Tab-separated table of C-alpha atoms in Angstrom:
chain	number	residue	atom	x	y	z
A	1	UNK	CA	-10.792	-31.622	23.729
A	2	UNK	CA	-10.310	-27.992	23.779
A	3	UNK	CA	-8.793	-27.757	20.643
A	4	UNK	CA	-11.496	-29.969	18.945
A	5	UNK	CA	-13.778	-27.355	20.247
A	6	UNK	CA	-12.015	-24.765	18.187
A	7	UNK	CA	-11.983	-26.806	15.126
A	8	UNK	CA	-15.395	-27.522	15.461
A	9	UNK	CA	-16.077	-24.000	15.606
A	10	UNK	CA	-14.036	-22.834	12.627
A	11	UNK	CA	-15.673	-25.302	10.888
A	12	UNK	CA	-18.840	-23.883	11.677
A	13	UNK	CA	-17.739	-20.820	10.745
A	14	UNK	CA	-16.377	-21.257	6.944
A	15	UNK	CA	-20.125	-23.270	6.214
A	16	UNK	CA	-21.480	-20.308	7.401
A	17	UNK	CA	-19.640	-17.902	5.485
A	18	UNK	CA	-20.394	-20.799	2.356
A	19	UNK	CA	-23.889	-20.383	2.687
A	20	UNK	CA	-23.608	-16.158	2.162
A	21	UNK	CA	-24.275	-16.142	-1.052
A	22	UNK	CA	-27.405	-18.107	-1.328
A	23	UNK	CA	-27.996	-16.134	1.353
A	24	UNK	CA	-28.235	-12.879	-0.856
A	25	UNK	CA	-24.650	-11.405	0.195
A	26	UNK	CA	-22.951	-9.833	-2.882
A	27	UNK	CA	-19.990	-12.646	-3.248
A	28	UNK	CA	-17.718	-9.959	-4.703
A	29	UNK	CA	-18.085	-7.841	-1.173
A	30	UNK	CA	-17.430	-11.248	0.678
A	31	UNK	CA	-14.737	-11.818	-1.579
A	32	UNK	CA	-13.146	-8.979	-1.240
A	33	UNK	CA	-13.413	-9.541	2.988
A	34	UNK	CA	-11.269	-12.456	2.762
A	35	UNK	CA	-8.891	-11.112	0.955
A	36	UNK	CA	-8.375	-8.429	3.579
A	37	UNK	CA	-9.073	-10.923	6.011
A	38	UNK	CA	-6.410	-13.021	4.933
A	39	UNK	CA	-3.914	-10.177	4.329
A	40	UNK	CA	-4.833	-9.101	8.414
A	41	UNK	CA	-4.303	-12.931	9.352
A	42	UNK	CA	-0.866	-12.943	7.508
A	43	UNK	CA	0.223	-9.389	9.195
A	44	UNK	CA	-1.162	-10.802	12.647
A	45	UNK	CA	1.198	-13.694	12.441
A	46	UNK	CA	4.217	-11.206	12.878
A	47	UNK	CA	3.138	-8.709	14.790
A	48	UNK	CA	1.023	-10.721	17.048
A	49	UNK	CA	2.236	-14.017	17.573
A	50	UNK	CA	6.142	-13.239	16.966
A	51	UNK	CA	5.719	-9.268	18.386
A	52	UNK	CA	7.277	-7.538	15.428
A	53	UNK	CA	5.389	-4.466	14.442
A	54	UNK	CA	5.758	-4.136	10.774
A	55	UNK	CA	4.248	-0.639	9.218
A	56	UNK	CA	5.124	-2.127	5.207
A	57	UNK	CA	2.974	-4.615	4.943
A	58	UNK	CA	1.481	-3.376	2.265
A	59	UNK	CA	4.458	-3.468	0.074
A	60	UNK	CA	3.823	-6.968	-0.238
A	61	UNK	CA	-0.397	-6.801	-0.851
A	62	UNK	CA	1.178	-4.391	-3.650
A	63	UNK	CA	4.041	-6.455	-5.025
A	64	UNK	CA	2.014	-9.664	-5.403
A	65	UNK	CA	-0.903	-8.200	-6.652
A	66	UNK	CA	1.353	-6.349	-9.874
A	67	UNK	CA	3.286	-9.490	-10.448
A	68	UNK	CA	0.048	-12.028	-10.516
A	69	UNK	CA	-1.517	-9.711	-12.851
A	70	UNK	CA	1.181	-9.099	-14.972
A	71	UNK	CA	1.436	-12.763	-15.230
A	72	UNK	CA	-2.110	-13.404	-15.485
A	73	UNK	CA	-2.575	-10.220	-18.143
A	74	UNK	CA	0.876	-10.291	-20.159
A	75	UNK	CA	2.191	-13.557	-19.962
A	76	UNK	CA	-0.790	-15.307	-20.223
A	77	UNK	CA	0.072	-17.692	-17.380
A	78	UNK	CA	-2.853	-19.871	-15.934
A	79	UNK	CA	-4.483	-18.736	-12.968
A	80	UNK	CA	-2.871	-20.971	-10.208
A	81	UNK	CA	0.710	-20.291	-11.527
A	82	UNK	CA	-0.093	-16.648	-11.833
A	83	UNK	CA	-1.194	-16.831	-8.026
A	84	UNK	CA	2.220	-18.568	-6.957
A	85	UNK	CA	3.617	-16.161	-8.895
A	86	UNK	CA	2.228	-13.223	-6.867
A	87	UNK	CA	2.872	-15.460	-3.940
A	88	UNK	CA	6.885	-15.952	-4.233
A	89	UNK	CA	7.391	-12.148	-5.431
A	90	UNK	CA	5.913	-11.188	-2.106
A	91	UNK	CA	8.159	-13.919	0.270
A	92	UNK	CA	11.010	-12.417	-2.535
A	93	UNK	CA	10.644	-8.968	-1.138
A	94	UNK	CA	10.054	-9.815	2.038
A	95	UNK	CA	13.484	-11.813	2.441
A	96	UNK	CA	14.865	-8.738	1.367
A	97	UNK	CA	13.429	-6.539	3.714
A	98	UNK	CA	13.642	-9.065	6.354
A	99	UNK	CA	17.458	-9.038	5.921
A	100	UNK	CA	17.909	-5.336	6.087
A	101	UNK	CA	15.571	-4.852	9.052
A	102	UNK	CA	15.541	-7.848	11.590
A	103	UNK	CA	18.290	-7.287	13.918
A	104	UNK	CA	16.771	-4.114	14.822
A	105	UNK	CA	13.939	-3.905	17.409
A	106	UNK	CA	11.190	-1.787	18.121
A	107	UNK	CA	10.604	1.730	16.441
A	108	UNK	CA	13.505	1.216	14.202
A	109	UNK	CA	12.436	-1.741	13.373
A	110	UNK	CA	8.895	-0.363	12.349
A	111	UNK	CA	10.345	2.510	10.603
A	112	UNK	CA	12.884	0.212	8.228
A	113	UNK	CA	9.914	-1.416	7.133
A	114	UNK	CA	8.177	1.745	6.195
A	115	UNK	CA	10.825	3.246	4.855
A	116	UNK	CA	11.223	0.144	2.554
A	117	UNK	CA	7.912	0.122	1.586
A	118	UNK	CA	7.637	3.564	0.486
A	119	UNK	CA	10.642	3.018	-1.554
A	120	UNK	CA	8.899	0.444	-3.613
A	121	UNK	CA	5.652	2.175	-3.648
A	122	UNK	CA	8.001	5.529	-5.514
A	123	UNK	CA	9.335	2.124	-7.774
A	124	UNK	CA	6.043	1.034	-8.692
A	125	UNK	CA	4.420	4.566	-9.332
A	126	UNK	CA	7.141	4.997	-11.923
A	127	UNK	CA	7.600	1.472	-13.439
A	128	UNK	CA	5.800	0.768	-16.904
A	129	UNK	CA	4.657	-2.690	-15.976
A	130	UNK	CA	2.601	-1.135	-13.694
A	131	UNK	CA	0.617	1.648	-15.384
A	132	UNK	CA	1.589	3.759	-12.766
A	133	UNK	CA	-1.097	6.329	-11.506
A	134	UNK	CA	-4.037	4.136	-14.077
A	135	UNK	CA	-2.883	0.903	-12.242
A	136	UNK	CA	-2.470	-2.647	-14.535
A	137	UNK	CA	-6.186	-2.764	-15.164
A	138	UNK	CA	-8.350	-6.119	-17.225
A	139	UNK	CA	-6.279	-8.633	-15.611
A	140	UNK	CA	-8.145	-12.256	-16.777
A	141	UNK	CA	-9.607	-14.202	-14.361
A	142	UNK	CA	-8.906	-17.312	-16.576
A	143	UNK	CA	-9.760	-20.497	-14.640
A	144	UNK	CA	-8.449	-22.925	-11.851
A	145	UNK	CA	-8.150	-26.383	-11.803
A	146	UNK	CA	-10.570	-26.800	-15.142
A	147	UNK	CA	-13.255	-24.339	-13.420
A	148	UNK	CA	-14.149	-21.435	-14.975
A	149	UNK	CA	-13.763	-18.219	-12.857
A	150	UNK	CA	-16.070	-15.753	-14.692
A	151	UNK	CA	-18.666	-16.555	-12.773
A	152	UNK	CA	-18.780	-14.532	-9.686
A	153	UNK	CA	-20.364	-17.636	-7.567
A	154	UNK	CA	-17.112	-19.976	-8.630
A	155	UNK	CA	-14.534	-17.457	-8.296
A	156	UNK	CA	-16.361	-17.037	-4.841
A	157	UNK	CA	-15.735	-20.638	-3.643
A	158	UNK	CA	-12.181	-20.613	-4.826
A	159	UNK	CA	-11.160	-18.045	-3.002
A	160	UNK	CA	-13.188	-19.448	0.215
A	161	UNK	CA	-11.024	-22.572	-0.664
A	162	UNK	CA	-7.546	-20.566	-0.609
A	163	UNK	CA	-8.592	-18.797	2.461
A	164	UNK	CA	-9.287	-21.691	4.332
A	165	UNK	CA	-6.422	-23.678	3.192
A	166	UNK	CA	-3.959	-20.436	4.466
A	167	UNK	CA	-6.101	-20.188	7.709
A	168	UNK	CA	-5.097	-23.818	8.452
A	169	UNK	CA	-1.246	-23.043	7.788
A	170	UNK	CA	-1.579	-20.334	10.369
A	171	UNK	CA	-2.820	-22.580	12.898
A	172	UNK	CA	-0.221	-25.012	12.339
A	173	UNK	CA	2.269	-22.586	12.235
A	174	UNK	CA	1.122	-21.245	15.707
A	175	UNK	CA	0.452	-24.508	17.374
A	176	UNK	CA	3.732	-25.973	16.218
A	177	UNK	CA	7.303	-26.133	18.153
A	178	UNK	CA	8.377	-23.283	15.202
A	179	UNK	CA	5.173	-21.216	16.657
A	180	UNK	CA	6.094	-21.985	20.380
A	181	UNK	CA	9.304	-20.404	19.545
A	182	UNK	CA	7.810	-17.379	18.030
A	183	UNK	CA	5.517	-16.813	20.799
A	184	UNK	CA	8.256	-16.676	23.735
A	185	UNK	CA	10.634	-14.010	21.437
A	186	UNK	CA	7.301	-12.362	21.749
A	187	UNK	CA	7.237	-12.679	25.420
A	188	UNK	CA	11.070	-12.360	26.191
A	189	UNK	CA	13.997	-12.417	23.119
A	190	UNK	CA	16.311	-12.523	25.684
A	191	UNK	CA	15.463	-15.505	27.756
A	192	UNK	CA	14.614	-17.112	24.008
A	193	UNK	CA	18.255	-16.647	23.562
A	194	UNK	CA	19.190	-17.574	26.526
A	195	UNK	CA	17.992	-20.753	25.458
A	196	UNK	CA	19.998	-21.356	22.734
A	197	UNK	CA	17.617	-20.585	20.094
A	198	UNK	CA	18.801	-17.738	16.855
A	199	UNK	CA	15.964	-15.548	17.234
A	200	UNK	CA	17.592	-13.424	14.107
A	201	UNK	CA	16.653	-16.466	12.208
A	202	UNK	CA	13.241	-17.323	14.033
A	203	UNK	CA	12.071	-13.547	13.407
A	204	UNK	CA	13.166	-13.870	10.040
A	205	UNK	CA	11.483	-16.629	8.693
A	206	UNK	CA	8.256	-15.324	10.358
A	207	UNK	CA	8.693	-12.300	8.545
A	208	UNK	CA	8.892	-14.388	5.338
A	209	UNK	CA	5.696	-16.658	6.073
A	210	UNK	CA	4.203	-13.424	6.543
A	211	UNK	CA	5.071	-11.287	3.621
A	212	UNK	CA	4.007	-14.784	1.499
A	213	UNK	CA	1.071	-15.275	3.344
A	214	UNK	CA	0.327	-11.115	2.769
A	215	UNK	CA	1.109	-11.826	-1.273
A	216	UNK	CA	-1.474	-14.615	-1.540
A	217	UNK	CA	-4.133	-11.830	-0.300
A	218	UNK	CA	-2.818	-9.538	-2.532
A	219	UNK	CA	-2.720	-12.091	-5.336
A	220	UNK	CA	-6.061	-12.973	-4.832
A	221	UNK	CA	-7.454	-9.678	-4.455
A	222	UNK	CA	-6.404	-8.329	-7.936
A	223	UNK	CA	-7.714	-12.008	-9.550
A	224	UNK	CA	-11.556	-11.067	-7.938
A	225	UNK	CA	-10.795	-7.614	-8.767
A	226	UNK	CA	-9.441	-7.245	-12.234
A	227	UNK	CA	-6.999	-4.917	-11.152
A	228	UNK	CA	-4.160	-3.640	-9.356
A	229	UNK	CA	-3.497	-0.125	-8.441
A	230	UNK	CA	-0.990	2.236	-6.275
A	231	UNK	CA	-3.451	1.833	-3.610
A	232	UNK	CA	-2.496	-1.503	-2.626
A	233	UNK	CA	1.367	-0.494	-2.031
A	234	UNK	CA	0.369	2.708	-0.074
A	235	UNK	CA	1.587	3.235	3.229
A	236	UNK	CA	-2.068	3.744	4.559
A	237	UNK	CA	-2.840	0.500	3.847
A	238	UNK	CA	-0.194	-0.642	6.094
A	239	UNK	CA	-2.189	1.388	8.618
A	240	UNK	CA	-5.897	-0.274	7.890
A	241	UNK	CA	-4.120	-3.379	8.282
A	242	UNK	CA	-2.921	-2.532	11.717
A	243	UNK	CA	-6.684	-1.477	12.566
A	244	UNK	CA	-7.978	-4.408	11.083
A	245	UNK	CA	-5.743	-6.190	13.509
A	246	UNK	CA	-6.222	-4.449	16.631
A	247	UNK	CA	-10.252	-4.108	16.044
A	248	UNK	CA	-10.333	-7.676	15.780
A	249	UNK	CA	-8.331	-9.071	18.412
A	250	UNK	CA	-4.548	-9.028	18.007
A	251	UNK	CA	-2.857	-12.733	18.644
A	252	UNK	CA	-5.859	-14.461	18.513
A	253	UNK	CA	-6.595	-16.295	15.013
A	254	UNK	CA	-10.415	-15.128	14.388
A	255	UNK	CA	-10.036	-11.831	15.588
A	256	UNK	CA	-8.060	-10.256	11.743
A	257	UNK	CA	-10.995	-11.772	9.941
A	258	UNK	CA	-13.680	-9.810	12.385
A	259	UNK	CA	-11.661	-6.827	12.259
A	260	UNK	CA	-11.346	-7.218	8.129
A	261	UNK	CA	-14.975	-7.537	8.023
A	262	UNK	CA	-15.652	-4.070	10.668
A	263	UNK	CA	-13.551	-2.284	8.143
A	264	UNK	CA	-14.358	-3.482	5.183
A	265	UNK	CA	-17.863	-3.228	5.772
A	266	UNK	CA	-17.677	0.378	6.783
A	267	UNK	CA	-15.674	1.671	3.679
A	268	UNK	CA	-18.825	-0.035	1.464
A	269	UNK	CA	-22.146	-0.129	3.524
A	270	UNK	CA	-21.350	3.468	5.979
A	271	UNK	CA	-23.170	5.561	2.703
A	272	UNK	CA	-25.283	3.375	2.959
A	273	UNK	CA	-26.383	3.516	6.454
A	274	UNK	CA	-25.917	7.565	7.016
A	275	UNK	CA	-28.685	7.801	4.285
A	276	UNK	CA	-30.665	5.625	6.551
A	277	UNK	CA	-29.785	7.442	9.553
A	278	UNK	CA	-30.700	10.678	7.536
A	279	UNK	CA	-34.225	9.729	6.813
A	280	UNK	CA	-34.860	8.499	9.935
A	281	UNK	CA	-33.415	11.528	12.367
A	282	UNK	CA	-34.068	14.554	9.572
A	283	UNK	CA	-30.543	15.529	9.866
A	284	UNK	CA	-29.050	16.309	6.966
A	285	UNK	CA	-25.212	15.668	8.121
A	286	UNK	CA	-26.098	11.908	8.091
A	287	UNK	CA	-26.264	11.717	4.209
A	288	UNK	CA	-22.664	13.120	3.811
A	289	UNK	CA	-21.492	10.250	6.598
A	290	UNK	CA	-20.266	8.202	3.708
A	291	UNK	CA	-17.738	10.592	2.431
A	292	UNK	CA	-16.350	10.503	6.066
A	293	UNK	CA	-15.605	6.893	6.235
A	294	UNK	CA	-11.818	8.006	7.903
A	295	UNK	CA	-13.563	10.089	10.601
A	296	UNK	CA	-15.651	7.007	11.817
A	297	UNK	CA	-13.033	4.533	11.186
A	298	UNK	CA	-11.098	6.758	13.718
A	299	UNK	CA	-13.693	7.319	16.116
A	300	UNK	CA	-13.855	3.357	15.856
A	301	UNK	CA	-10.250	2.779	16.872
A	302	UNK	CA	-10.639	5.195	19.609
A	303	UNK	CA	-13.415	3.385	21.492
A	304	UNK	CA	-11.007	-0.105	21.139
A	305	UNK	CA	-8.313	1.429	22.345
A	306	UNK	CA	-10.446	2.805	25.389
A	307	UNK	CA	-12.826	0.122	25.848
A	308	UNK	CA	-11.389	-2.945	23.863
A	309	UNK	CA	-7.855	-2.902	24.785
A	310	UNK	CA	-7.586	-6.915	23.209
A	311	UNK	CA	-9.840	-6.358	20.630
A	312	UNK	CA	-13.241	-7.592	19.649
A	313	UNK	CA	-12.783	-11.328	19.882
A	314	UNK	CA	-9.736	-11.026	22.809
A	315	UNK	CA	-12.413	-9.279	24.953
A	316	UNK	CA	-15.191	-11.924	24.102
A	317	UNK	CA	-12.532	-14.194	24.684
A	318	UNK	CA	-11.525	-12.869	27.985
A	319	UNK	CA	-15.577	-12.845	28.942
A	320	UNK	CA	-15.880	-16.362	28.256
A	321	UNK	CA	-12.674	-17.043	30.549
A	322	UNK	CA	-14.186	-15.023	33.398
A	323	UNK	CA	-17.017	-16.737	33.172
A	324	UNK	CA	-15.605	-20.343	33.219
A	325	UNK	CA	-13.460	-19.118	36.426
């Protein structure tokens, strides 16, 4: 019954986020949100349901979203294929690193993956196929399944229909004997072991799902986009990634989409609102607020860490359970 609940309620939640738009919500912004959204869901399943702290992730936002527009721009591939495309170059690289850093643990662990990352990122900056330091700009949104994507408002649903669909393999994933698995190596490797169960091979496919999962954001962010730039394979946006994850709630499955959204929001609306804040105080600091979106996104993660030790949704969570007791 309890699970039904949840269903019901993420149900809820996608025909809410359906109705945005007519709403008056700019579908590109919301867009854009569940593409990070999705990219924080895909990290979260590593690092929060399997414990594996990954600080590359962005290697494979980056790889994906190169290789879908390079098929989408130069190849001329349609727009699903192109998406795959982006898709399997991510899980590609992501074997790869997996297999070079899994039987390690911990900081090392966290530092292969960074160190890999940044090695591609120095690949990429210097590659031709990727316009280096311009970025592979005009990629064709083209059009998916006979609809065409050059309208904003179908391009919108689309990628509301790929989010949901990869939201639902997460859930599986978690709430299957494969997720079980993952969740006690989380809790205790050893005793996993113990068990009889290759946690080198557990961790790895996890790392795999993840690094797909990861591509399909980045895939679908350069389709809304148009673009793909040295931004995406960046080590600091391994880092928002993280925040997103611990704003929102680390190992719950809601909490990376609340967290992409805190973010997100901040980096586009926090001119925005430091104008407001200017005309209504008479300071004149406030009107420079949006050119110090890092200083508040710090002073954010701060006051989680301090106050919000599970997050956003784990302490609403934890509220509700309280409650109930």
């Amino acid at each position: 019954m309890n699970d039904n609940k949840k269903l019901i309620g993420y149900a809820a939640l996608f025909i809410g986020i359906a109705l945005l738009p007519a709403l008056g919500v700019y579908p590109v912004f919301v867009m854009k949100v569940l593409c990070y959204a999705l990219f924080a869901c895909a990290f979260n399943l590593l690092v929060g349901f399997t414990g594996l702290l990954s600080f590359g992730h962005a290697a494979f936002l980056g790889t994906a979203g190169y290789v879908c527009g390079h098929a989408l721009k130069v190849w001329g591939l349609p727009t699903p294929v192109g998406l795959i495309a982006g898709m399997a170059g991510a899980a590609a690289v992501g074997l790869v690193f997996g297999l070079l850093a899994i039987r390690r643990s911990g900081i090392y662990f966290s530092m292969i993956t960074l160190a890999l990352a940044q090695m591609l990122y120095f690949f990429f900056l210097q590659a031709p196929f990727t316009g280096g330091e311009d970025g592979l700009q005009s990629v064709p949104r083209g059009s998916f399944l006979g609809l065409d994507l050059h309208s904003d408002l179908t391009l919108f649903y689309v990628v509301l229909g790929i989010f949901i669909a990869a939201f639902w393999l997460i859930y599986r994933i978690v709430h299957s004997p494969f997720g079980q698995v993952l969740t006690s190596i989380r809790e205790n490797e050893a005793r996993a072991t113990s068990l009889g169960y290759d946690t080198a091979h557990f961790k790895l496919l996890a790392f795999v799902l993840s690094a797909a999962l990861a591509g399909l954001a980045g895939a679908t962010k350069t389709l809304v986009l148009g673009f793909a730039t040295l931004t995406d394979a960046i080590w600091t946006t391994s880092g928002l990634v993280i925040l997103m994850t611990l704003v929102g709630g680390m190992g719950t499955l809601v909490g990376p989409m609340v967290g992409a959204l805190v973010i997100i929001a901040l980096e586009n609306k926090i001119g925005d609102f430091g104008n407001w804040l200017g005309e209504l105080t008479g300071v004149a600091w406030f009107n420079s607020l949006g050119e110090s979106v890092s200083l508040v996104t710090g002073l954010i993660f701060i006051v989680c860490v301090l106050a919000f030790r599970r997050g956003l949704v784990g302490e609403a969570m934890a509220l509700l359970e309280r409650k109930k007791a």
